[in-house]
Amino acid sequence: MNLRRACEKDGAKMIQRVVTGLIEKTPGLVEGVEYKEGDQTVSVSAHMVIVCNGAETKWMGAELVVKHASKPLKKDKELVTAALKTSWGEALRYASDQLKKEKAFVQQVVPLHARVLKYVHEDLKKDRQVVLEAVKAHGDALQYASEDLKRDRTIVWEAVKSNGEALRYAPHVFMRDREIVLQAVKSHGDVLRYIYEDLQRNDREIILEVVRSHGDVLESVYKHFQKDREIVLEAVKSSGHALEYASKELRED
């Protein structure tokens, strides 16, 4: 079956109903959503669209529905939005340039997945309002922002507030910004390895905040923190296995 032909005329309408139905019927994974028209069947299983024509079957991710769609459908907001919700943002890659540069539309869809920002028009990656919307929903969208906006402290703050790991995409100056670092480690203790060494070595409050939610990080902190009773107790509350990383004195206490 020709996928491009399947996405034209009646086939296009059918596939659009399927992708939209994927969202409307269930917020999670879908099994058994099916539409029939003549000898052609379109069904959805998890995040895949299955197009069947007689004995021939084609599997398509929702983004491929957009990729193989006719030009009018590539700029169909309903179709592209529905496909974005089930393609981890990849569907925008194949949408029309018109949609990629339409700010109002982009603002609506950037909260759907971090990768959506990757495929918007370059001008919108420089748009502070658009990027703020993106990083508030998915902090790791920071990696797709313009270099200038990556240096915007408010944007970095919102990004690490949403996802502490976003700190890895920020300029190095923020690795030594104590407030930014504290905000980041609250949600993602692993970012400790990215921060300025002086903070890793000397800032007890940051280490305490990390182990409260990620006790196993005690393994990688400086040894004087492994001797700190309060830090070890908080780490063990978070993860019982953390005790093995405490100093010998505290393990035997």
PDB file of C-alpha atoms in Angstrom:
ATOM      1  CA  MET A   1       0.000   0.000   0.000  1.00  0.00           C
ATOM      2  CA  ASN A   2       1.296   3.457  -0.896  1.00  0.00           C
ATOM      3  CA  LEU A   3       1.446   5.460   2.348  1.00  0.00           C
ATOM      4  CA  ARG A   4       1.255   8.783   0.565  1.00  0.00           C
ATOM      5  CA  ARG A   5      -1.888   7.672  -1.235  1.00  0.00           C
ATOM      6  CA  ALA A   6      -3.298   6.405   2.064  1.00  0.00           C
ATOM      7  CA  CYS A   7      -2.968   9.893   3.490  1.00  0.00           C
ATOM      8  CA  GLU A   8      -4.904  11.531   0.678  1.00  0.00           C
ATOM      9  CA  LYS A   9      -8.645  11.924   0.198  1.00  0.00           C
ATOM     10  CA  ASP A  10     -10.670   9.437   2.259  1.00  0.00           C
ATOM     11  CA  GLY A  11      -7.563   7.773   3.639  1.00  0.00           C
ATOM     12  CA  ALA A  12      -6.352  11.072   5.035  1.00  0.00           C
ATOM     13  CA  LYS A  13      -9.636  11.656   6.829  1.00  0.00           C
ATOM     14  CA  MET A  14      -9.536   8.172   8.268  1.00  0.00           C
ATOM     15  CA  ILE A  15      -5.972   8.491   9.533  1.00  0.00           C
ATOM     16  CA  GLN A  16      -6.780  11.895  10.995  1.00  0.00           C
ATOM     17  CA  ARG A  17      -9.691  10.363  12.911  1.00  0.00           C
ATOM     18  CA  VAL A  18      -7.408   7.640  14.223  1.00  0.00           C
ATOM     19  CA  VAL A  19      -4.687   9.966  15.465  1.00  0.00           C
ATOM     20  CA  THR A  20      -7.242  12.286  17.052  1.00  0.00           C
ATOM     21  CA  GLY A  21      -9.040   9.282  18.526  1.00  0.00           C
ATOM     22  CA  LEU A  22      -5.804   8.122  20.098  1.00  0.00           C
ATOM     23  CA  ILE A  23      -5.863  11.224  22.244  1.00  0.00           C
ATOM     24  CA  GLU A  24      -9.586  11.477  22.870  1.00  0.00           C
ATOM     25  CA  LYS A  25     -10.236   7.883  23.865  1.00  0.00           C
ATOM     26  CA  THR A  26      -7.394   7.400  26.317  1.00  0.00           C
ATOM     27  CA  PRO A  27      -4.653   9.615  27.789  1.00  0.00           C
ATOM     28  CA  GLY A  28      -2.194   6.707  27.867  1.00  0.00           C
ATOM     29  CA  LEU A  29      -1.486   3.813  25.558  1.00  0.00           C
ATOM     30  CA  VAL A  30      -4.248   2.630  23.281  1.00  0.00           C
ATOM     31  CA  GLU A  31      -5.042  -0.857  22.088  1.00  0.00           C
ATOM     32  CA  GLY A  32      -7.697  -1.718  19.573  1.00  0.00           C
ATOM     33  CA  VAL A  33      -8.844   1.660  18.262  1.00  0.00           C
ATOM     34  CA  GLU A  34      -9.962   0.747  14.767  1.00  0.00           C
ATOM     35  CA  TYR A  35     -11.686   2.308  11.762  1.00  0.00           C
ATOM     36  CA  LYS A  36     -12.736   0.523   8.574  1.00  0.00           C
ATOM     37  CA  GLU A  37     -13.548   1.803   5.145  1.00  0.00           C
ATOM     38  CA  GLY A  38     -14.039  -0.776   2.397  1.00  0.00           C
ATOM     39  CA  ASP A  39     -11.194  -3.275   2.516  1.00  0.00           C
ATOM     40  CA  GLN A  40      -8.908  -0.791   4.255  1.00  0.00           C
ATOM     41  CA  THR A  41      -8.468  -0.860   8.027  1.00  0.00           C
ATOM     42  CA  VAL A  42      -6.639   1.674  10.158  1.00  0.00           C
ATOM     43  CA  SER A  43      -6.028   0.772  13.781  1.00  0.00           C
ATOM     44  CA  VAL A  44      -3.915   2.052  16.618  1.00  0.00           C
ATOM     45  CA  SER A  45      -1.778  -0.019  18.962  1.00  0.00           C
ATOM     46  CA  ALA A  46       0.117   1.900  21.616  1.00  0.00           C
ATOM     47  CA  HIS A  47       1.853   4.766  19.800  1.00  0.00           C
ATOM     48  CA  MET A  48       1.727   3.140  16.367  1.00  0.00           C
ATOM     49  CA  VAL A  49      -0.773   3.600  13.584  1.00  0.00           C
ATOM     50  CA  ILE A  50      -1.364   0.431  11.565  1.00  0.00           C
ATOM     51  CA  VAL A  51      -2.681   0.807   8.040  1.00  0.00           C
ATOM     52  CA  CYS A  52      -3.984  -2.405   6.486  1.00  0.00           C
ATOM     53  CA  ASN A  53      -5.132  -2.925   2.932  1.00  0.00           C
ATOM     54  CA  GLY A  54      -6.100  -6.535   2.378  1.00  0.00           C
ATOM     55  CA  ALA A  55      -3.089  -8.708   3.217  1.00  0.00           C
ATOM     56  CA  GLU A  56      -0.621  -5.811   3.229  1.00  0.00           C
ATOM     57  CA  THR A  57       0.153  -4.034   6.499  1.00  0.00           C
ATOM     58  CA  LYS A  58       2.174  -0.903   7.208  1.00  0.00           C
ATOM     59  CA  TRP A  59       3.163   0.304  10.657  1.00  0.00           C
ATOM     60  CA  MET A  60       3.506   4.034  11.153  1.00  0.00           C
ATOM     61  CA  GLY A  61       4.463   6.121  14.136  1.00  0.00           C
ATOM     62  CA  ALA A  62       2.181   9.115  14.476  1.00  0.00           C
ATOM     63  CA  GLU A  63       4.981  11.333  13.140  1.00  0.00           C
ATOM     64  CA  LEU A  64       4.981   9.316   9.904  1.00  0.00           C
ATOM     65  CA  VAL A  65       1.322  10.071   9.404  1.00  0.00           C
ATOM     66  CA  VAL A  66       2.412  13.701   9.104  1.00  0.00           C
ATOM     67  CA  LYS A  67       5.520  12.848   7.070  1.00  0.00           C
ATOM     68  CA  HIS A  68       3.525  11.057   4.384  1.00  0.00           C
ATOM     69  CA  ALA A  69       0.518  13.359   4.510  1.00  0.00           C
ATOM     70  CA  SER A  70      -0.482  15.593   1.621  1.00  0.00           C
ATOM     71  CA  LYS A  71       0.619  19.246   1.781  1.00  0.00           C
ATOM     72  CA  PRO A  72      -2.756  20.509   3.050  1.00  0.00           C
ATOM     73  CA  LEU A  73      -2.646  18.012   5.932  1.00  0.00           C
ATOM     74  CA  LYS A  74       0.902  18.990   6.897  1.00  0.00           C
ATOM     75  CA  LYS A  75      -0.515  22.348   7.952  1.00  0.00           C
ATOM     76  CA  ASP A  76      -3.662  20.916   9.545  1.00  0.00           C
ATOM     77  CA  LYS A  77      -3.391  22.040  13.179  1.00  0.00           C
ATOM     78  CA  GLU A  78      -5.714  19.373  14.547  1.00  0.00           C
ATOM     79  CA  LEU A  79      -3.838  16.544  12.857  1.00  0.00           C
ATOM     80  CA  VAL A  80      -0.373  17.845  13.748  1.00  0.00           C
ATOM     81  CA  THR A  81      -1.339  18.539  17.366  1.00  0.00           C
ATOM     82  CA  ALA A  82      -2.820  15.068  17.788  1.00  0.00           C
ATOM     83  CA  ALA A  83       0.258  13.483  16.222  1.00  0.00           C
ATOM     84  CA  LEU A  84       2.555  15.519  18.475  1.00  0.00           C
ATOM     85  CA  LYS A  85       0.855  14.101  21.542  1.00  0.00           C
ATOM     86  CA  THR A  86       1.777  10.557  20.560  1.00  0.00           C
ATOM     87  CA  SER A  87       5.136  11.037  18.839  1.00  0.00           C
ATOM     88  CA  TRP A  88       7.221  12.635  21.584  1.00  0.00           C
ATOM     89  CA  GLY A  89       7.288  15.856  19.590  1.00  0.00           C
ATOM     90  CA  GLU A  90       8.716  14.310  16.423  1.00  0.00           C
ATOM     91  CA  ALA A  91       5.646  15.013  14.277  1.00  0.00           C
ATOM     92  CA  LEU A  92       6.489  18.723  14.064  1.00  0.00           C
ATOM     93  CA  ARG A  93       9.608  17.781  12.110  1.00  0.00           C
ATOM     94  CA  TYR A  94       7.358  16.906   9.162  1.00  0.00           C
ATOM     95  CA  ALA A  95       4.752  19.642   9.568  1.00  0.00           C
ATOM     96  CA  SER A  96       4.601  22.592   7.207  1.00  0.00           C
ATOM     97  CA  ASP A  97       7.040  25.475   7.605  1.00  0.00           C
ATOM     98  CA  GLN A  98       3.999  27.668   8.044  1.00  0.00           C
ATOM     99  CA  LEU A  99       3.062  25.888  11.280  1.00  0.00           C
ATOM    100  CA  LYS A 100       6.643  25.830  12.539  1.00  0.00           C
ATOM    101  CA  LYS A 101       6.827  29.621  12.406  1.00  0.00           C
ATOM    102  CA  GLU A 102       3.280  30.420  13.596  1.00  0.00           C
ATOM    103  CA  LYS A 103       3.871  31.705  17.123  1.00  0.00           C
ATOM    104  CA  ALA A 104       0.330  31.207  18.421  1.00  0.00           C
ATOM    105  CA  PHE A 105       0.320  27.565  17.328  1.00  0.00           C
ATOM    106  CA  VAL A 106       3.833  26.923  18.611  1.00  0.00           C
ATOM    107  CA  GLN A 107       2.925  28.341  22.022  1.00  0.00           C
ATOM    108  CA  GLN A 108       0.074  25.856  22.229  1.00  0.00           C
ATOM    109  CA  VAL A 109       2.201  22.822  21.393  1.00  0.00           C
ATOM    110  CA  VAL A 110       5.611  23.440  23.003  1.00  0.00           C
ATOM    111  CA  PRO A 111       4.306  22.218  26.387  1.00  0.00           C
ATOM    112  CA  LEU A 112       3.541  18.806  24.859  1.00  0.00           C
ATOM    113  CA  HIS A 113       7.141  17.574  24.743  1.00  0.00           C
ATOM    114  CA  ALA A 114      10.639  19.009  25.088  1.00  0.00           C
ATOM    115  CA  ARG A 115      11.527  18.004  21.531  1.00  0.00           C
ATOM    116  CA  VAL A 116       8.815  20.182  20.007  1.00  0.00           C
ATOM    117  CA  LEU A 117      11.079  23.212  20.488  1.00  0.00           C
ATOM    118  CA  LYS A 118      13.762  21.443  18.445  1.00  0.00           C
ATOM    119  CA  TYR A 119      11.646  21.648  15.297  1.00  0.00           C
ATOM    120  CA  VAL A 120      10.128  25.119  15.522  1.00  0.00           C
ATOM    121  CA  HIS A 121      11.431  27.904  13.279  1.00  0.00           C
ATOM    122  CA  GLU A 122      14.797  29.327  14.392  1.00  0.00           C
ATOM    123  CA  ASP A 123      13.239  32.729  15.064  1.00  0.00           C
ATOM    124  CA  LEU A 124      10.949  31.194  17.684  1.00  0.00           C
ATOM    125  CA  LYS A 125      13.877  29.542  19.450  1.00  0.00           C
ATOM    126  CA  LYS A 126      14.979  33.131  20.093  1.00  0.00           C
ATOM    127  CA  ASP A 127      11.528  34.170  21.308  1.00  0.00           C
ATOM    128  CA  ARG A 128      11.623  34.517  25.106  1.00  0.00           C
ATOM    129  CA  GLN A 129       7.908  33.938  25.548  1.00  0.00           C
ATOM    130  CA  VAL A 130       7.911  30.730  23.504  1.00  0.00           C
ATOM    131  CA  VAL A 131      10.994  29.349  25.232  1.00  0.00           C
ATOM    132  CA  LEU A 132       9.583  30.135  28.678  1.00  0.00           C
ATOM    133  CA  GLU A 133       6.431  28.192  27.840  1.00  0.00           C
ATOM    134  CA  ALA A 134       8.567  25.267  26.725  1.00  0.00           C
ATOM    135  CA  VAL A 135      10.943  25.069  29.697  1.00  0.00           C
ATOM    136  CA  LYS A 136       8.202  25.554  32.279  1.00  0.00           C
ATOM    137  CA  ALA A 137       6.617  22.349  30.995  1.00  0.00           C
ATOM    138  CA  HIS A 138       9.804  20.444  30.137  1.00  0.00           C
ATOM    139  CA  GLY A 139      13.047  21.785  31.539  1.00  0.00           C
ATOM    140  CA  ASP A 140      15.199  19.816  29.121  1.00  0.00           C
ATOM    141  CA  ALA A 141      13.721  21.870  26.270  1.00  0.00           C
ATOM    142  CA  LEU A 142      16.433  24.351  27.286  1.00  0.00           C
ATOM    143  CA  GLN A 143      18.849  22.463  25.032  1.00  0.00           C
ATOM    144  CA  TYR A 144      16.929  23.688  21.965  1.00  0.00           C
ATOM    145  CA  ALA A 145      16.729  27.353  22.954  1.00  0.00           C
ATOM    146  CA  SER A 146      18.939  29.977  21.318  1.00  0.00           C
ATOM    147  CA  GLU A 147      22.348  30.578  22.901  1.00  0.00           C
ATOM    148  CA  ASP A 148      21.241  34.022  24.066  1.00  0.00           C
ATOM    149  CA  LEU A 149      18.210  32.642  25.880  1.00  0.00           C
ATOM    150  CA  LYS A 150      20.289  29.909  27.501  1.00  0.00           C
ATOM    151  CA  ARG A 151      22.065  32.778  29.249  1.00  0.00           C
ATOM    152  CA  ASP A 152      18.776  34.207  30.531  1.00  0.00           C
ATOM    153  CA  ARG A 153      18.714  33.456  34.276  1.00  0.00           C
ATOM    154  CA  THR A 154      14.917  33.414  34.515  1.00  0.00           C
ATOM    155  CA  ILE A 155      14.694  30.854  31.734  1.00  0.00           C
ATOM    156  CA  VAL A 156      17.375  28.688  33.335  1.00  0.00           C
ATOM    157  CA  TRP A 157      15.596  28.980  36.701  1.00  0.00           C
ATOM    158  CA  GLU A 158      12.286  27.829  35.220  1.00  0.00           C
ATOM    159  CA  ALA A 159      14.029  25.014  33.365  1.00  0.00           C
ATOM    160  CA  VAL A 160      15.748  23.550  36.438  1.00  0.00           C
ATOM    161  CA  LYS A 161      12.590  24.063  38.479  1.00  0.00           C
ATOM    162  CA  SER A 162      10.790  21.808  36.001  1.00  0.00           C
ATOM    163  CA  ASN A 163      13.658  19.352  35.580  1.00  0.00           C
ATOM    164  CA  GLY A 164      16.903  19.680  37.494  1.00  0.00           C
ATOM    165  CA  GLU A 165      18.837  17.863  34.791  1.00  0.00           C
ATOM    166  CA  ALA A 166      18.273  20.875  32.542  1.00  0.00           C
ATOM    167  CA  LEU A 167      21.270  22.409  34.327  1.00  0.00           C
ATOM    168  CA  ARG A 168      23.518  20.372  32.025  1.00  0.00           C
ATOM    169  CA  TYR A 169      22.310  22.483  29.068  1.00  0.00           C
ATOM    170  CA  ALA A 170      22.955  25.830  30.760  1.00  0.00           C
ATOM    171  CA  PRO A 171      26.183  27.851  30.415  1.00  0.00           C
ATOM    172  CA  HIS A 172      28.893  27.105  32.988  1.00  0.00           C
ATOM    173  CA  VAL A 173      28.258  30.339  34.842  1.00  0.00           C
ATOM    174  CA  PHE A 174      25.086  28.763  36.230  1.00  0.00           C
ATOM    175  CA  MET A 175      26.994  25.758  37.561  1.00  0.00           C
ATOM    176  CA  ARG A 176      28.302  28.071  40.277  1.00  0.00           C
ATOM    177  CA  ASP A 177      25.044  29.986  40.820  1.00  0.00           C
ATOM    178  CA  ARG A 178      24.066  28.693  44.257  1.00  0.00           C
ATOM    179  CA  GLU A 179      20.335  29.420  43.983  1.00  0.00           C
ATOM    180  CA  ILE A 180      20.100  27.772  40.574  1.00  0.00           C
ATOM    181  CA  VAL A 181      22.050  24.751  41.797  1.00  0.00           C
ATOM    182  CA  LEU A 182      19.878  24.343  44.904  1.00  0.00           C
ATOM    183  CA  GLN A 183      16.760  24.458  42.764  1.00  0.00           C
ATOM    184  CA  ALA A 184      18.202  21.900  40.346  1.00  0.00           C
ATOM    185  CA  VAL A 185      19.279  19.339  42.945  1.00  0.00           C
ATOM    186  CA  LYS A 186      15.827  19.328  44.527  1.00  0.00           C
ATOM    187  CA  SER A 187      14.494  17.383  41.573  1.00  0.00           C
ATOM    188  CA  HIS A 188      17.588  15.680  40.194  1.00  0.00           C
ATOM    189  CA  GLY A 189      20.485  14.759  42.446  1.00  0.00           C
ATOM    190  CA  ASP A 190      22.611  13.525  39.562  1.00  0.00           C
ATOM    191  CA  VAL A 191      23.257  17.099  38.451  1.00  0.00           C
ATOM    192  CA  LEU A 192      25.711  17.366  41.334  1.00  0.00           C
ATOM    193  CA  ARG A 193      28.438  16.254  38.928  1.00  0.00           C
ATOM    194  CA  TYR A 194      27.863  19.307  36.735  1.00  0.00           C
ATOM    195  CA  ILE A 195      28.208  21.986  39.389  1.00  0.00           C
ATOM    196  CA  TYR A 196      31.238  24.073  40.294  1.00  0.00           C
ATOM    197  CA  GLU A 197      33.699  22.007  42.347  1.00  0.00           C
ATOM    198  CA  ASP A 198      33.875  24.547  45.156  1.00  0.00           C
ATOM    199  CA  LEU A 199      30.151  24.044  45.780  1.00  0.00           C
ATOM    200  CA  GLN A 200      30.547  20.270  45.685  1.00  0.00           C
ATOM    201  CA  ARG A 201      33.370  20.433  48.201  1.00  0.00           C
ATOM    202  CA  ASN A 202      32.198  23.131  50.609  1.00  0.00           C
ATOM    203  CA  ASP A 203      28.450  23.726  50.405  1.00  0.00           C
ATOM    204  CA  ARG A 204      26.871  21.488  53.036  1.00  0.00           C
ATOM    205  CA  GLU A 205      23.330  22.728  52.347  1.00  0.00           C
ATOM    206  CA  ILE A 206      23.511  21.635  48.719  1.00  0.00           C
ATOM    207  CA  ILE A 207      24.767  18.166  49.670  1.00  0.00           C
ATOM    208  CA  LEU A 208      22.053  17.848  52.316  1.00  0.00           C
ATOM    209  CA  GLU A 209      19.395  18.789  49.770  1.00  0.00           C
ATOM    210  CA  VAL A 210      20.719  16.234  47.296  1.00  0.00           C
ATOM    211  CA  VAL A 211      20.780  13.262  49.667  1.00  0.00           C
ATOM    212  CA  ARG A 212      17.285  13.984  50.973  1.00  0.00           C
ATOM    213  CA  SER A 213      15.876  12.856  47.654  1.00  0.00           C
ATOM    214  CA  HIS A 214      18.785  10.886  46.175  1.00  0.00           C
ATOM    215  CA  GLY A 215      20.463   9.023  49.026  1.00  0.00           C
ATOM    216  CA  ASP A 216      22.748   6.961  46.810  1.00  0.00           C
ATOM    217  CA  VAL A 217      24.542  10.149  45.761  1.00  0.00           C
ATOM    218  CA  LEU A 218      26.324   9.827  49.114  1.00  0.00           C
ATOM    219  CA  GLU A 219      28.704   7.488  47.280  1.00  0.00           C
ATOM    220  CA  SER A 220      30.108  10.311  45.150  1.00  0.00           C
ATOM    221  CA  VAL A 221      30.305  13.201  47.635  1.00  0.00           C
ATOM    222  CA  TYR A 222      33.525  14.304  49.312  1.00  0.00           C
ATOM    223  CA  LYS A 223      34.589  12.098  52.224  1.00  0.00           C
ATOM    224  CA  HIS A 224      34.053  14.751  54.884  1.00  0.00           C
ATOM    225  CA  PHE A 225      30.351  14.682  54.025  1.00  0.00           C
ATOM    226  CA  GLN A 226      30.329  10.896  54.395  1.00  0.00           C
ATOM    227  CA  LYS A 227      31.372  11.518  58.008  1.00  0.00           C
ATOM    228  CA  ASP A 228      28.590  14.049  58.614  1.00  0.00           C
ATOM    229  CA  ARG A 229      25.937  12.365  60.786  1.00  0.00           C
ATOM    230  CA  GLU A 230      22.989  14.476  59.605  1.00  0.00           C
ATOM    231  CA  ILE A 231      23.872  14.057  55.940  1.00  0.00           C
ATOM    232  CA  VAL A 232      24.246  10.297  56.327  1.00  0.00           C
ATOM    233  CA  LEU A 233      20.951   9.987  58.243  1.00  0.00           C
ATOM    234  CA  GLU A 234      19.087  11.924  55.536  1.00  0.00           C
ATOM    235  CA  ALA A 235      20.699   9.805  52.829  1.00  0.00           C
ATOM    236  CA  VAL A 236      19.679   6.578  54.568  1.00  0.00           C
ATOM    237  CA  LYS A 237      16.097   7.852  54.952  1.00  0.00           C
ATOM    238  CA  SER A 238      16.009   8.287  51.197  1.00  0.00           C
ATOM    239  CA  SER A 239      17.821   5.047  50.371  1.00  0.00           C
ATOM    240  CA  GLY A 240      18.771   2.339  52.845  1.00  0.00           C
ATOM    241  CA  HIS A 241      21.648   1.294  50.598  1.00  0.00           C
ATOM    242  CA  ALA A 242      23.293   4.668  51.217  1.00  0.00           C
ATOM    243  CA  LEU A 243      24.601   3.433  54.565  1.00  0.00           C
ATOM    244  CA  GLU A 244      27.344   1.478  52.809  1.00  0.00           C
ATOM    245  CA  TYR A 245      28.790   4.784  51.561  1.00  0.00           C
ATOM    246  CA  ALA A 246      29.010   6.337  55.029  1.00  0.00           C
ATOM    247  CA  SER A 247      32.316   6.562  56.846  1.00  0.00           C
ATOM    248  CA  LYS A 248      33.427   3.495  58.788  1.00  0.00           C
ATOM    249  CA  GLU A 249      32.885   5.344  62.057  1.00  0.00           C
ATOM    250  CA  LEU A 250      29.249   6.083  61.284  1.00  0.00           C
ATOM    251  CA  ARG A 251      28.558   2.601  59.913  1.00  0.00           C
ATOM    252  CA  GLU A 252      29.776   1.117  63.189  1.00  0.00           C
ATOM    253  CA  ASP A 253      27.924   3.658  65.314  1.00  0.00           C
TER     254      ASP A 253
END
